[in-house]
Coordinates of C-alpha atoms and ligand atoms in Angstrom, one line a residue:
M127 CA 146.5 -186.4 -1.9
Q128 CA 145.8 -189.8 -3.6
K129 CA 142.0 -190.5 -4.0
Y130 CA 140.4 -194.2 -3.6
F131 CA 137.3 -195.7 -4.3
E132 CA 136.3 -198.4 -2.6
L133 CA 135.1 -201.6 -4.6
Q134 CA 132.8 -204.4 -3.4
V135 CA 132.7 -207.5 -4.9
G136 CA 130.7 -209.8 -2.9
P137 CA 132.5 -210.5 0.2
L138 CA 135.7 -208.8 -1.0
T139 CA 136.8 -205.2 -0.7
R140 CA 139.7 -203.3 -2.6
Q141 CA 140.7 -199.8 -2.6
L142 CA 141.1 -198.8 -6.1
P143 CA 143.2 -195.6 -6.9
I144 CA 141.5 -193.2 -9.0
M145 CA 143.8 -191.8 -11.6
P146 CA 143.2 -189.2 -14.7
I147 CA 143.1 -191.0 -17.9
S148 CA 142.4 -187.0 -19.9
D149 CA 141.8 -183.4 -18.8
T150 CA 138.5 -184.4 -18.3
L151 CA 137.8 -188.0 -16.9
A152 CA 139.4 -190.2 -14.2
I153 CA 138.8 -194.1 -13.4
A154 CA 139.3 -196.3 -10.7
S155 CA 142.4 -198.1 -11.4
F156 CA 141.0 -202.2 -11.6
V157 CA 144.0 -204.3 -11.9
L158 CA 143.2 -207.8 -12.0
L159 CA 146.5 -209.2 -12.7
G160 CA 148.4 -210.5 -9.5
D161 CA 144.9 -210.8 -7.4
A162 CA 144.3 -214.5 -7.3
E163 CA 141.4 -214.3 -4.3
L164 CA 139.6 -212.0 -6.6
T165 CA 140.3 -213.8 -9.3
D166 CA 139.2 -216.7 -7.9
Y167 CA 136.1 -215.1 -6.5
A168 CA 135.1 -213.8 -9.7
A169 CA 135.6 -217.0 -11.6
S170 CA 133.2 -218.9 -9.4
E171 CA 130.5 -216.3 -9.6
L172 CA 130.5 -215.6 -13.2
A173 CA 130.5 -219.5 -13.5
K174 CA 126.8 -219.3 -12.3
R175 CA 125.9 -216.6 -14.8
V176 CA 127.3 -218.0 -18.1
P177 CA 125.0 -220.6 -19.9
T178 CA 125.6 -224.2 -19.2
D179 CA 126.2 -225.1 -22.7
F180 CA 128.8 -223.4 -24.6
D181 CA 132.1 -224.4 -26.5
Y182 CA 135.1 -222.0 -25.5
L183 CA 135.5 -218.9 -23.6
V184 CA 137.4 -215.9 -25.4
T185 CA 139.1 -213.4 -23.5
L186 CA 141.3 -210.3 -24.2
E187 CA 144.9 -210.0 -23.5
S188 CA 146.1 -209.2 -20.9
K189 CA 143.8 -208.5 -18.0
G190 CA 141.4 -211.0 -19.3
I191 CA 143.5 -214.1 -19.2
P192 CA 143.8 -215.3 -15.2
L193 CA 139.9 -214.9 -15.1
A194 CA 139.5 -216.6 -18.5
Q195 CA 142.0 -219.5 -16.8
E196 CA 139.7 -219.9 -13.7
L197 CA 136.5 -219.9 -15.2
S198 CA 137.8 -222.3 -17.7
R199 CA 138.6 -224.7 -14.8
C200 CA 135.2 -223.9 -13.0
T201 CA 133.3 -224.7 -16.2
N202 CA 135.1 -227.7 -16.8
H203 CA 136.5 -226.4 -20.0
A204 CA 140.0 -227.7 -21.4
Q205 CA 141.1 -224.9 -23.6
Y206 CA 140.1 -221.2 -24.2
V207 CA 141.3 -218.8 -26.6
V208 CA 142.9 -215.3 -25.9
L209 CA 142.6 -212.3 -28.4
R210 CA 145.9 -210.5 -28.5
K211 CA 146.8 -206.7 -29.0
S212 CA 149.9 -207.7 -31.5
V213 CA 150.3 -209.9 -34.3
K214 CA 153.0 -212.5 -33.4
D215 CA 155.3 -214.0 -35.6
Y216 CA 154.3 -217.3 -34.6
M217 CA 151.1 -216.9 -35.6
R218 CA 149.2 -218.2 -38.8
A219 CA 146.9 -216.1 -40.9
P220 CA 146.1 -214.0 -37.7
Q221 CA 143.1 -211.7 -38.2
T222 CA 143.1 -208.3 -37.2
V223 CA 140.2 -205.6 -36.1
P224 CA 140.7 -202.2 -34.7
V225 CA 139.8 -201.2 -31.6
S226 CA 139.6 -198.1 -29.1
A227 CA 139.7 -198.5 -25.1
I228 CA 138.9 -195.7 -22.7
T229 CA 142.4 -196.6 -21.2
T230 CA 144.9 -196.1 -24.1
S231 CA 144.8 -193.3 -26.4
A232 CA 147.0 -194.7 -29.1
P233 CA 145.0 -196.8 -31.9
Q234 CA 145.0 -200.4 -30.7
Q235 CA 144.0 -203.6 -32.6
L236 CA 143.0 -206.7 -31.5
V237 CA 144.2 -210.0 -33.1
L238 CA 142.7 -213.9 -33.4
D239 CA 145.6 -216.4 -34.3
G240 CA 144.5 -218.0 -37.4
T241 CA 144.9 -221.5 -35.6
D242 CA 142.4 -220.4 -33.1
A243 CA 139.9 -219.2 -35.6
D244 CA 139.4 -222.3 -36.9
R245 CA 138.8 -224.0 -33.7
L246 CA 136.0 -221.5 -33.4
V247 CA 134.3 -222.4 -36.2
A248 CA 130.4 -223.0 -35.8
K249 CA 131.2 -222.8 -32.1
K250 CA 129.2 -221.5 -29.1
V251 CA 131.8 -218.8 -27.5
V252 CA 131.2 -217.1 -24.0
I253 CA 133.5 -213.6 -24.0
V254 CA 135.3 -212.9 -20.6
D255 CA 136.6 -210.0 -19.6
D256 CA 137.6 -207.9 -16.2
V257 CA 136.1 -204.6 -17.1
I258 CA 133.1 -203.5 -19.9
S259 CA 133.6 -199.9 -20.2
S260 CA 133.2 -198.0 -23.6
G261 CA 132.3 -201.3 -25.0
G262 CA 135.0 -201.0 -28.0
S263 CA 137.2 -203.9 -27.3
L264 CA 133.9 -206.2 -26.8
Q265 CA 132.7 -205.1 -30.0
A266 CA 136.1 -205.8 -31.7
A267 CA 136.3 -209.3 -29.8
K268 CA 132.5 -210.1 -30.9
T269 CA 133.7 -208.8 -34.7
L270 CA 136.9 -211.6 -34.9
I271 CA 134.8 -214.4 -33.0
E272 CA 131.7 -213.6 -35.5
R273 CA 134.2 -213.5 -38.5
A274 CA 135.6 -216.9 -37.8
G275 CA 131.9 -218.3 -37.8
A276 CA 131.4 -218.6 -33.9
T277 CA 128.2 -217.5 -32.1
V278 CA 128.7 -215.5 -28.7
V279 CA 126.1 -216.5 -26.5
S280 CA 126.8 -214.6 -23.4
Q281 CA 129.4 -211.9 -22.4
V282 CA 130.6 -211.9 -18.8
A283 CA 132.8 -209.4 -17.1
I284 CA 133.8 -208.7 -13.5
L285 CA 132.7 -205.0 -13.6
A286 CA 130.3 -202.6 -15.8
E287 CA 132.0 -199.1 -16.0
G288 CA 130.3 -196.0 -16.4
D289 CA 127.2 -196.1 -19.3
A290 CA 128.2 -200.0 -19.5
V291 CA 125.9 -200.4 -16.3
D292 CA 122.9 -200.0 -18.2
R293 CA 123.6 -203.0 -20.5
T294 CA 121.4 -205.7 -21.1
D295 CA 123.7 -207.8 -23.0
I296 CA 126.4 -208.4 -20.3
H297 CA 126.5 -209.9 -16.9
Y298 CA 128.9 -208.6 -14.3
L299 CA 129.3 -208.7 -10.7
A300 CA 129.9 -205.1 -9.6
E301 CA 129.5 -201.2 -11.0
L302 CA 132.6 -199.0 -11.6
P303 CA 131.7 -195.4 -11.6
L304 CA 133.6 -192.9 -14.0
F305 CA 134.8 -189.6 -12.4
P306 CA 134.4 -186.5 -14.3
I307 CA 137.2 -184.0 -13.4
T308 CA 135.7 -180.8 -12.7
D309 CA 137.6 -177.3 -12.1
Ligands
LIG1 N1 138.7 -198.6 -14.8 C1 139.5 -199.3 -15.1 N2 140.6 -199.9 -14.7 C2 141.6 -200.7 -15.5 N3 141.1 -201.0 -16.9 C3 140.1 -200.2 -17.1 N4 139.7 -200.5 -18.5 C4 138.6 -199.9 -18.5 N5 138.5 -199.4 -17.4 C5 139.3 -199.6 -16.6

């Protein structure tokens, strides 16, 4: 029988299906894409937690994109930057770093388009994502942003998962447990 974790974010409740991702670990599957209500609520709350003075939000493809869009609107920022998972033909001088993520077994990469890298030179950046878990994606994002000559002034997410709940260098709205599989 399908098991669920009840997630509470402020006044909003969601039933997240618990899905195995390996022989030993299951996660409560949090899919922000398509959840307009939660995206808007989370953005309005995160807007209170980001510094007043920053230049760009930077998010990671793909689940962070609607959140960055709405958070940009809430904080009056006309543009934000999306770090992609693959190099596209239309990119100029893309820069890549390897990344390991809890939900993807195959090696992944994170890509910053050179045009976006130029925009980030000497800028103050807030990284925004849906979930921070192992921190692998966040670290890769930070590496790309700093290589471009920008400074990360804050890191925010809707959820912190597993050990990320103890991090003091991120702001988040709710905790998400991991579910070890024992038999
Ligand atoms: N619990 C989760 N659900 C969806 N994506 C994730 N990425 C990291 N943890 C996740």
